Amino acid sequence: AQTVTQSQPEMSVQEAETVTLSCTYDTSESDYYLFWYKQPPSRQMILVIRQEAYKQQNATENRFSVNFQKAAKSFSLKISDSQLGDAAMYFCAYRSGQTSGSRLTFGEGTQLTVNP
Amino acid sequence: GAVVSQHPSWVICKSGTSVKIECRSLDFQATTMFWYRQFPKQSLMLMATSNEGSKATYEQGVEKDKFLINHASLTLSTLTVTSAHPEDSSFYICSALDRVGNTEAFFGQGTRLTVV
């Protein structure tokens, strides 16, 4: 079974600074997807960024980028120019690409605080 | 992006009564929907996977007679908490996989259930 681990229960960053959230995963599959979701106080799950395992290039979405290290099974999220609105719980998630309709496996989450 | 509407957003019910939560995909067809439960400051815990036209697959430890799931159409899945007790109070979230793309899961807004 796949597992996802987020070793940082809480992180904080100063507004306009950069922060990196860590995520590692364990799988024997070669075809899979990795995601970072944001859950603000409203508790609506928002997709931040997605990475296909077969792509070597790291995904980037505006101020959000990932460092995908497939061999090390590491998938960290970098938030640049942090804004107050980035404060939220962040979840790393894994999904198999080999099975249609497969579930998401979530990490424990990292609570990010942005200090003004 | 695709929209998943979950209703109600919050509900208070008396112990012993049943509550139904609806999850609708508004602009896409969802072959597969997932139901999660989330406790405060914790990750999402998958309760069951619901496929249109077939019985839901429940995760270990989830009582299928207590948490009834129906996925009668490609746009609607329902979760009914039967004979609710205070320990069932929680935040419930649904997500849906686009039948066509089948890569990204879209989330509903969640339902806060309080059993008194």
PDB file of C-alpha atoms in Angstrom:
ATOM      1  CA  ALA A   1       0.000   0.000   0.000  1.00  0.00           C
ATOM      2  CA  GLN A   2       1.102   3.509  -0.709  1.00  0.00           C
ATOM      3  CA  THR A   3       1.898   5.870   2.133  1.00  0.00           C
ATOM      4  CA  VAL A   4       2.443   9.617   2.238  1.00  0.00           C
ATOM      5  CA  THR A   5       4.370  11.302   5.033  1.00  0.00           C
ATOM      6  CA  GLN A   6       4.522  14.962   5.944  1.00  0.00           C
ATOM      7  CA  SER A   7       7.037  15.364   8.727  1.00  0.00           C
ATOM      8  CA  GLN A   8       6.270  18.999   9.527  1.00  0.00           C
ATOM      9  CA  PRO A   9       3.014  19.373  11.495  1.00  0.00           C
ATOM     10  CA  GLU A  10       3.468  23.153  11.578  1.00  0.00           C
ATOM     11  CA  MET A  11       5.480  25.702   9.661  1.00  0.00           C
ATOM     12  CA  SER A  12       5.604  29.470   9.741  1.00  0.00           C
ATOM     13  CA  VAL A  13       6.923  32.059   7.313  1.00  0.00           C
ATOM     14  CA  GLN A  14       7.176  35.815   7.148  1.00  0.00           C
ATOM     15  CA  GLU A  15       5.090  37.567   4.568  1.00  0.00           C
ATOM     16  CA  ALA A  16       6.983  37.911   1.247  1.00  0.00           C
ATOM     17  CA  GLU A  17       9.468  35.204   2.234  1.00  0.00           C
ATOM     18  CA  THR A  18       9.824  31.690   0.840  1.00  0.00           C
ATOM     19  CA  VAL A  19       8.864  28.478   2.589  1.00  0.00           C
ATOM     20  CA  THR A  20       9.251  24.814   1.653  1.00  0.00           C
ATOM     21  CA  LEU A  21       6.905  22.088   2.817  1.00  0.00           C
ATOM     22  CA  SER A  22       8.206  18.527   2.806  1.00  0.00           C
ATOM     23  CA  CYS A  23       6.513  15.365   1.620  1.00  0.00           C
ATOM     24  CA  THR A  24       7.794  11.851   1.094  1.00  0.00           C
ATOM     25  CA  TYR A  25       5.905   8.867  -0.218  1.00  0.00           C
ATOM     26  CA  ASP A  26       6.338   5.174  -0.621  1.00  0.00           C
ATOM     27  CA  THR A  27       5.176   3.205  -3.631  1.00  0.00           C
ATOM     28  CA  SER A  28       6.233   0.366  -5.859  1.00  0.00           C
ATOM     29  CA  GLU A  29       4.348   1.769  -8.838  1.00  0.00           C
ATOM     30  CA  SER A  30       5.934   3.646 -11.696  1.00  0.00           C
ATOM     31  CA  ASP A  31       2.827   5.430 -12.923  1.00  0.00           C
ATOM     32  CA  TYR A  32       1.265   7.821 -10.438  1.00  0.00           C
ATOM     33  CA  TYR A  33       0.298  11.392  -9.690  1.00  0.00           C
ATOM     34  CA  LEU A  34       1.252  13.644  -6.813  1.00  0.00           C
ATOM     35  CA  PHE A  35      -0.728  16.611  -5.577  1.00  0.00           C
ATOM     36  CA  TRP A  36      -0.570  19.426  -3.088  1.00  0.00           C
ATOM     37  CA  TYR A  37      -3.909  20.568  -1.718  1.00  0.00           C
ATOM     38  CA  LYS A  38      -4.592  23.626   0.384  1.00  0.00           C
ATOM     39  CA  GLN A  39      -7.331  23.673   3.017  1.00  0.00           C
ATOM     40  CA  PRO A  40      -7.990  27.179   4.356  1.00  0.00           C
ATOM     41  CA  PRO A  41     -10.180  27.841   7.411  1.00  0.00           C
ATOM     42  CA  SER A  42     -13.259  27.463   5.191  1.00  0.00           C
ATOM     43  CA  ARG A  43     -12.154  23.813   4.873  1.00  0.00           C
ATOM     44  CA  GLN A  44     -12.703  23.778   1.109  1.00  0.00           C
ATOM     45  CA  MET A  45     -10.006  21.612  -0.464  1.00  0.00           C
ATOM     46  CA  ILE A  46      -8.188  23.540  -3.181  1.00  0.00           C
ATOM     47  CA  LEU A  47      -5.759  21.969  -5.635  1.00  0.00           C
ATOM     48  CA  VAL A  48      -2.488  23.894  -5.560  1.00  0.00           C
ATOM     49  CA  ILE A  49      -0.326  21.910  -7.942  1.00  0.00           C
ATOM     50  CA  ARG A  50      -0.081  18.540  -9.645  1.00  0.00           C
ATOM     51  CA  GLN A  51       2.850  16.437 -10.835  1.00  0.00           C
ATOM     52  CA  GLU A  52       2.777  13.429 -13.134  1.00  0.00           C
ATOM     53  CA  ALA A  53       5.450  10.921 -12.205  1.00  0.00           C
ATOM     54  CA  TYR A  54       6.503  10.383 -15.804  1.00  0.00           C
ATOM     55  CA  LYS A  55       7.380  14.048 -16.198  1.00  0.00           C
ATOM     56  CA  GLN A  56      10.903  14.977 -15.208  1.00  0.00           C
ATOM     57  CA  GLN A  57      10.213  18.686 -15.206  1.00  0.00           C
ATOM     58  CA  ASN A  58       9.030  20.089 -11.899  1.00  0.00           C
ATOM     59  CA  ALA A  59       5.535  21.555 -11.975  1.00  0.00           C
ATOM     60  CA  THR A  60       5.084  25.284 -11.399  1.00  0.00           C
ATOM     61  CA  GLU A  61       1.965  27.365 -10.801  1.00  0.00           C
ATOM     62  CA  ASN A  62       2.752  31.042 -10.298  1.00  0.00           C
ATOM     63  CA  ARG A  63       4.302  31.351  -6.805  1.00  0.00           C
ATOM     64  CA  PHE A  64       4.036  27.620  -6.168  1.00  0.00           C
ATOM     65  CA  SER A  65       6.567  25.101  -7.395  1.00  0.00           C
ATOM     66  CA  VAL A  66       7.570  21.590  -6.520  1.00  0.00           C
ATOM     67  CA  ASN A  67      10.839  19.743  -6.203  1.00  0.00           C
ATOM     68  CA  PHE A  68      10.041  16.254  -7.411  1.00  0.00           C
ATOM     69  CA  GLN A  69      12.775  13.734  -6.684  1.00  0.00           C
ATOM     70  CA  LYS A  70      11.425  10.449  -8.014  1.00  0.00           C
ATOM     71  CA  ALA A  71      14.317   8.250  -6.944  1.00  0.00           C
ATOM     72  CA  ALA A  72      14.197   9.657  -3.431  1.00  0.00           C
ATOM     73  CA  LYS A  73      10.367   9.602  -3.447  1.00  0.00           C
ATOM     74  CA  SER A  74      10.275  13.177  -2.312  1.00  0.00           C
ATOM     75  CA  PHE A  75       7.792  15.860  -3.381  1.00  0.00           C
ATOM     76  CA  SER A  76       8.295  19.191  -1.632  1.00  0.00           C
ATOM     77  CA  LEU A  77       6.280  22.360  -2.202  1.00  0.00           C
ATOM     78  CA  LYS A  78       7.939  25.749  -2.375  1.00  0.00           C
ATOM     79  CA  ILE A  79       5.850  28.865  -1.839  1.00  0.00           C
ATOM     80  CA  SER A  80       7.568  32.047  -2.940  1.00  0.00           C
ATOM     81  CA  ASP A  81       6.615  35.576  -1.915  1.00  0.00           C
ATOM     82  CA  SER A  82       4.302  34.214   0.763  1.00  0.00           C
ATOM     83  CA  GLN A  83       1.037  36.038   1.248  1.00  0.00           C
ATOM     84  CA  LEU A  84      -1.334  36.170   4.194  1.00  0.00           C
ATOM     85  CA  GLY A  85      -3.866  34.260   2.115  1.00  0.00           C
ATOM     86  CA  ASP A  86      -1.478  31.325   1.870  1.00  0.00           C
ATOM     87  CA  ALA A  87      -2.102  30.506   5.519  1.00  0.00           C
ATOM     88  CA  ALA A  88      -3.815  27.126   5.537  1.00  0.00           C
ATOM     89  CA  MET A  89      -3.386  23.422   6.088  1.00  0.00           C
ATOM     90  CA  TYR A  90      -1.476  21.862   3.224  1.00  0.00           C
ATOM     91  CA  PHE A  91      -1.883  18.218   2.283  1.00  0.00           C
ATOM     92  CA  CYS A  92       0.366  16.188   0.043  1.00  0.00           C
ATOM     93  CA  ALA A  93      -1.469  13.420  -1.804  1.00  0.00           C
ATOM     94  CA  TYR A  94      -0.691  10.418  -3.991  1.00  0.00           C
ATOM     95  CA  ARG A  95      -2.845   8.759  -6.617  1.00  0.00           C
ATOM     96  CA  SER A  96      -2.086   5.653  -8.614  1.00  0.00           C
ATOM     97  CA  GLY A  97      -2.066   6.059 -12.354  1.00  0.00           C
ATOM     98  CA  GLN A  98      -2.371   2.340 -12.954  1.00  0.00           C
ATOM     99  CA  THR A  99      -5.904   1.891 -11.731  1.00  0.00           C
ATOM    100  CA  SER A 100      -8.826   3.829 -13.121  1.00  0.00           C
ATOM    101  CA  GLY A 101     -10.822   5.626 -10.417  1.00  0.00           C
ATOM    102  CA  SER A 102      -8.206   5.073  -7.745  1.00  0.00           C
ATOM    103  CA  ARG A 103      -8.277   6.924  -4.463  1.00  0.00           C
ATOM    104  CA  LEU A 104      -6.141   9.727  -3.137  1.00  0.00           C
ATOM    105  CA  THR A 105      -3.830   8.886  -0.254  1.00  0.00           C
ATOM    106  CA  PHE A 106      -3.187  11.926   1.917  1.00  0.00           C
ATOM    107  CA  GLY A 107      -0.369  12.884   4.219  1.00  0.00           C
ATOM    108  CA  GLU A 108      -1.009  14.110   7.729  1.00  0.00           C
ATOM    109  CA  GLY A 109      -0.909  17.752   6.713  1.00  0.00           C
ATOM    110  CA  THR A 110       1.232  20.790   7.502  1.00  0.00           C
ATOM    111  CA  GLN A 111      -0.349  23.846   9.099  1.00  0.00           C
ATOM    112  CA  LEU A 112       1.235  26.930   7.542  1.00  0.00           C
ATOM    113  CA  THR A 113       1.147  30.255   9.355  1.00  0.00           C
ATOM    114  CA  VAL A 114       2.074  33.436   7.514  1.00  0.00           C
ATOM    115  CA  ASN A 115       3.264  36.244   9.772  1.00  0.00           C
ATOM    116  CA  PRO A 116       2.765  39.859   8.681  1.00  0.00           C
TER     117      PRO A 116
ATOM    118  CA  GLY B   1     -12.355  24.071 -12.988  1.00  0.00           C
ATOM    119  CA  ALA B   2     -15.047  21.508 -12.382  1.00  0.00           C
ATOM    120  CA  VAL B   3     -17.527  22.152  -9.582  1.00  0.00           C
ATOM    121  CA  VAL B   4     -18.729  19.753  -6.933  1.00  0.00           C
ATOM    122  CA  SER B   5     -21.603  20.960  -4.794  1.00  0.00           C
ATOM    123  CA  GLN B   6     -22.130  19.426  -1.376  1.00  0.00           C
ATOM    124  CA  HIS B   7     -25.280  20.071   0.601  1.00  0.00           C
ATOM    125  CA  PRO B   8     -25.950  20.944   3.350  1.00  0.00           C
ATOM    126  CA  SER B   9     -22.853  22.816   4.459  1.00  0.00           C
ATOM    127  CA  TRP B  10     -23.805  22.291   8.072  1.00  0.00           C
ATOM    128  CA  VAL B  11     -26.511  20.377   9.902  1.00  0.00           C
ATOM    129  CA  ILE B  12     -27.520  19.809  13.493  1.00  0.00           C
ATOM    130  CA  CYS B  13     -29.611  16.762  14.276  1.00  0.00           C
ATOM    131  CA  LYS B  14     -30.904  14.947  17.300  1.00  0.00           C
ATOM    132  CA  SER B  15     -29.377  11.712  18.451  1.00  0.00           C
ATOM    133  CA  GLY B  16     -31.131   8.738  16.882  1.00  0.00           C
ATOM    134  CA  THR B  17     -32.228  10.513  13.720  1.00  0.00           C
ATOM    135  CA  SER B  18     -30.817  10.129  10.203  1.00  0.00           C
ATOM    136  CA  VAL B  19     -29.129  12.754   8.088  1.00  0.00           C
ATOM    137  CA  LYS B  20     -28.574  12.764   4.335  1.00  0.00           C
ATOM    138  CA  ILE B  21     -25.710  14.603   2.687  1.00  0.00           C
ATOM    139  CA  GLU B  22     -25.719  15.177  -1.068  1.00  0.00           C
ATOM    140  CA  CYS B  23     -22.744  15.481  -3.372  1.00  0.00           C
ATOM    141  CA  ARG B  24     -23.356  16.684  -6.938  1.00  0.00           C
ATOM    142  CA  SER B  25     -20.999  17.176  -9.832  1.00  0.00           C
ATOM    143  CA  LEU B  26     -22.421  20.238 -11.570  1.00  0.00           C
ATOM    144  CA  ASP B  27     -20.612  20.364 -14.887  1.00  0.00           C
ATOM    145  CA  PHE B  28     -19.149  16.922 -15.398  1.00  0.00           C
ATOM    146  CA  GLN B  29     -20.034  13.279 -15.059  1.00  0.00           C
ATOM    147  CA  ALA B  30     -18.460  11.479 -12.146  1.00  0.00           C
ATOM    148  CA  THR B  31     -18.145   7.724 -12.395  1.00  0.00           C
ATOM    149  CA  THR B  32     -16.453   7.585  -9.031  1.00  0.00           C
ATOM    150  CA  MET B  33     -17.068   9.608  -5.898  1.00  0.00           C
ATOM    151  CA  PHE B  34     -15.305   9.411  -2.565  1.00  0.00           C
ATOM    152  CA  TRP B  35     -16.535  10.169   0.933  1.00  0.00           C
ATOM    153  CA  TYR B  36     -14.153  11.360   3.621  1.00  0.00           C
ATOM    154  CA  ARG B  37     -14.385  12.169   7.263  1.00  0.00           C
ATOM    155  CA  GLN B  38     -12.131  14.752   8.858  1.00  0.00           C
ATOM    156  CA  PHE B  39     -11.558  15.479  12.526  1.00  0.00           C
ATOM    157  CA  PRO B  40     -10.188  18.860  13.620  1.00  0.00           C
ATOM    158  CA  LYS B  41      -6.543  19.419  12.677  1.00  0.00           C
ATOM    159  CA  GLN B  42      -6.304  15.965  11.111  1.00  0.00           C
ATOM    160  CA  SER B  43      -6.076  14.602   7.621  1.00  0.00           C
ATOM    161  CA  LEU B  44      -8.923  13.304   5.500  1.00  0.00           C
ATOM    162  CA  MET B  45      -9.900   9.747   6.265  1.00  0.00           C
ATOM    163  CA  LEU B  46     -11.450   7.849   3.372  1.00  0.00           C
ATOM    164  CA  MET B  47     -14.723   6.226   4.377  1.00  0.00           C
ATOM    165  CA  ALA B  48     -15.891   4.725   1.112  1.00  0.00           C
ATOM    166  CA  THR B  49     -15.594   4.761  -2.648  1.00  0.00           C
ATOM    167  CA  SER B  50     -18.805   5.063  -4.582  1.00  0.00           C
ATOM    168  CA  ASN B  51     -19.204   3.961  -8.190  1.00  0.00           C
ATOM    169  CA  GLU B  52     -22.251   4.838 -10.226  1.00  0.00           C
ATOM    170  CA  GLY B  53     -24.719   2.002 -10.415  1.00  0.00           C
ATOM    171  CA  SER B  54     -22.926  -0.327  -8.032  1.00  0.00           C
ATOM    172  CA  LYS B  55     -22.478  -0.841  -4.329  1.00  0.00           C
ATOM    173  CA  ALA B  56     -20.012   1.341  -2.490  1.00  0.00           C
ATOM    174  CA  THR B  57     -16.723  -0.049  -1.272  1.00  0.00           C
ATOM    175  CA  TYR B  58     -16.181   0.733   2.390  1.00  0.00           C
ATOM    176  CA  GLU B  59     -12.870   1.120   4.144  1.00  0.00           C
ATOM    177  CA  GLN B  60     -12.013  -1.165   6.999  1.00  0.00           C
ATOM    178  CA  GLY B  61     -13.685  -0.112  10.210  1.00  0.00           C
ATOM    179  CA  VAL B  62     -16.442   1.905   8.543  1.00  0.00           C
ATOM    180  CA  GLU B  63     -19.911   0.554   9.284  1.00  0.00           C
ATOM    181  CA  LYS B  64     -21.752   0.281   5.991  1.00  0.00           C
ATOM    182  CA  ASP B  65     -25.127  -0.065   7.702  1.00  0.00           C
ATOM    183  CA  LYS B  66     -24.544   3.193   9.525  1.00  0.00           C
ATOM    184  CA  PHE B  67     -23.122   5.182   6.641  1.00  0.00           C
ATOM    185  CA  LEU B  68     -25.335   4.409   3.665  1.00  0.00           C
ATOM    186  CA  ILE B  69     -23.991   5.508   0.320  1.00  0.00           C
ATOM    187  CA  ASN B  70     -26.007   5.707  -2.870  1.00  0.00           C
ATOM    188  CA  HIS B  71     -24.613   6.689  -6.254  1.00  0.00           C
ATOM    189  CA  ALA B  72     -27.646   6.391  -8.491  1.00  0.00           C
ATOM    190  CA  SER B  73     -26.527   8.742 -11.250  1.00  0.00           C
ATOM    191  CA  LEU B  74     -23.343  10.077 -12.785  1.00  0.00           C
ATOM    192  CA  THR B  75     -23.850  13.410 -11.055  1.00  0.00           C
ATOM    193  CA  LEU B  76     -25.156  12.538  -7.606  1.00  0.00           C
ATOM    194  CA  SER B  77     -23.956  10.540  -4.640  1.00  0.00           C
ATOM    195  CA  THR B  78     -25.528  10.641  -1.193  1.00  0.00           C
ATOM    196  CA  LEU B  79     -24.267   9.717   2.250  1.00  0.00           C
ATOM    197  CA  THR B  80     -26.872   8.961   4.890  1.00  0.00           C
ATOM    198  CA  VAL B  81     -25.784   8.782   8.494  1.00  0.00           C
ATOM    199  CA  THR B  82     -28.355   6.549  10.109  1.00  0.00           C
ATOM    200  CA  SER B  83     -29.284   6.609  13.799  1.00  0.00           C
ATOM    201  CA  ALA B  84     -26.757   9.350  14.390  1.00  0.00           C
ATOM    202  CA  HIS B  85     -24.948   9.614  17.706  1.00  0.00           C
ATOM    203  CA  PRO B  86     -22.786  12.416  19.110  1.00  0.00           C
ATOM    204  CA  GLU B  87     -19.629  10.508  18.159  1.00  0.00           C
ATOM    205  CA  ASP B  88     -20.702  10.802  14.515  1.00  0.00           C
ATOM    206  CA  SER B  89     -20.260  14.568  14.766  1.00  0.00           C
ATOM    207  CA  SER B  90     -17.553  15.464  12.301  1.00  0.00           C
ATOM    208  CA  PHE B  91     -16.748  17.160   9.019  1.00  0.00           C
ATOM    209  CA  TYR B  92     -17.671  15.087   5.965  1.00  0.00           C
ATOM    210  CA  ILE B  93     -16.225  15.814   2.517  1.00  0.00           C
ATOM    211  CA  CYS B  94     -17.007  14.315  -0.854  1.00  0.00           C
ATOM    212  CA  SER B  95     -14.897  14.348  -3.973  1.00  0.00           C
ATOM    213  CA  ALA B  96     -15.542  13.258  -7.529  1.00  0.00           C
ATOM    214  CA  LEU B  97     -13.448  12.018 -10.415  1.00  0.00           C
ATOM    215  CA  ASP B  98     -14.221  13.352 -13.849  1.00  0.00           C
ATOM    216  CA  ARG B  99     -15.362  10.440 -16.006  1.00  0.00           C
ATOM    217  CA  VAL B 100     -13.460  11.767 -18.990  1.00  0.00           C
ATOM    218  CA  GLY B 101     -10.211  13.017 -17.526  1.00  0.00           C
ATOM    219  CA  ASN B 102     -10.088  10.702 -14.520  1.00  0.00           C
ATOM    220  CA  THR B 103      -6.974  12.326 -13.181  1.00  0.00           C
ATOM    221  CA  GLU B 104      -7.930  15.062 -10.807  1.00  0.00           C
ATOM    222  CA  ALA B 105     -10.395  14.777  -7.946  1.00  0.00           C
ATOM    223  CA  PHE B 106     -12.700  17.735  -7.306  1.00  0.00           C
ATOM    224  CA  PHE B 107     -13.951  18.397  -3.802  1.00  0.00           C
ATOM    225  CA  GLY B 108     -17.225  19.542  -2.351  1.00  0.00           C
ATOM    226  CA  GLN B 109     -17.371  22.263   0.267  1.00  0.00           C
ATOM    227  CA  GLY B 110     -17.847  19.783   3.085  1.00  0.00           C
ATOM    228  CA  THR B 111     -20.616  19.263   5.633  1.00  0.00           C
ATOM    229  CA  ARG B 112     -20.251  19.908   9.323  1.00  0.00           C
ATOM    230  CA  LEU B 113     -22.485  17.468  11.175  1.00  0.00           C
ATOM    231  CA  THR B 114     -23.317  18.041  14.823  1.00  0.00           C
ATOM    232  CA  VAL B 115     -25.369  15.438  16.637  1.00  0.00           C
ATOM    233  CA  VAL B 116     -26.936  16.620  19.897  1.00  0.00           C
TER     234      VAL B 116
END
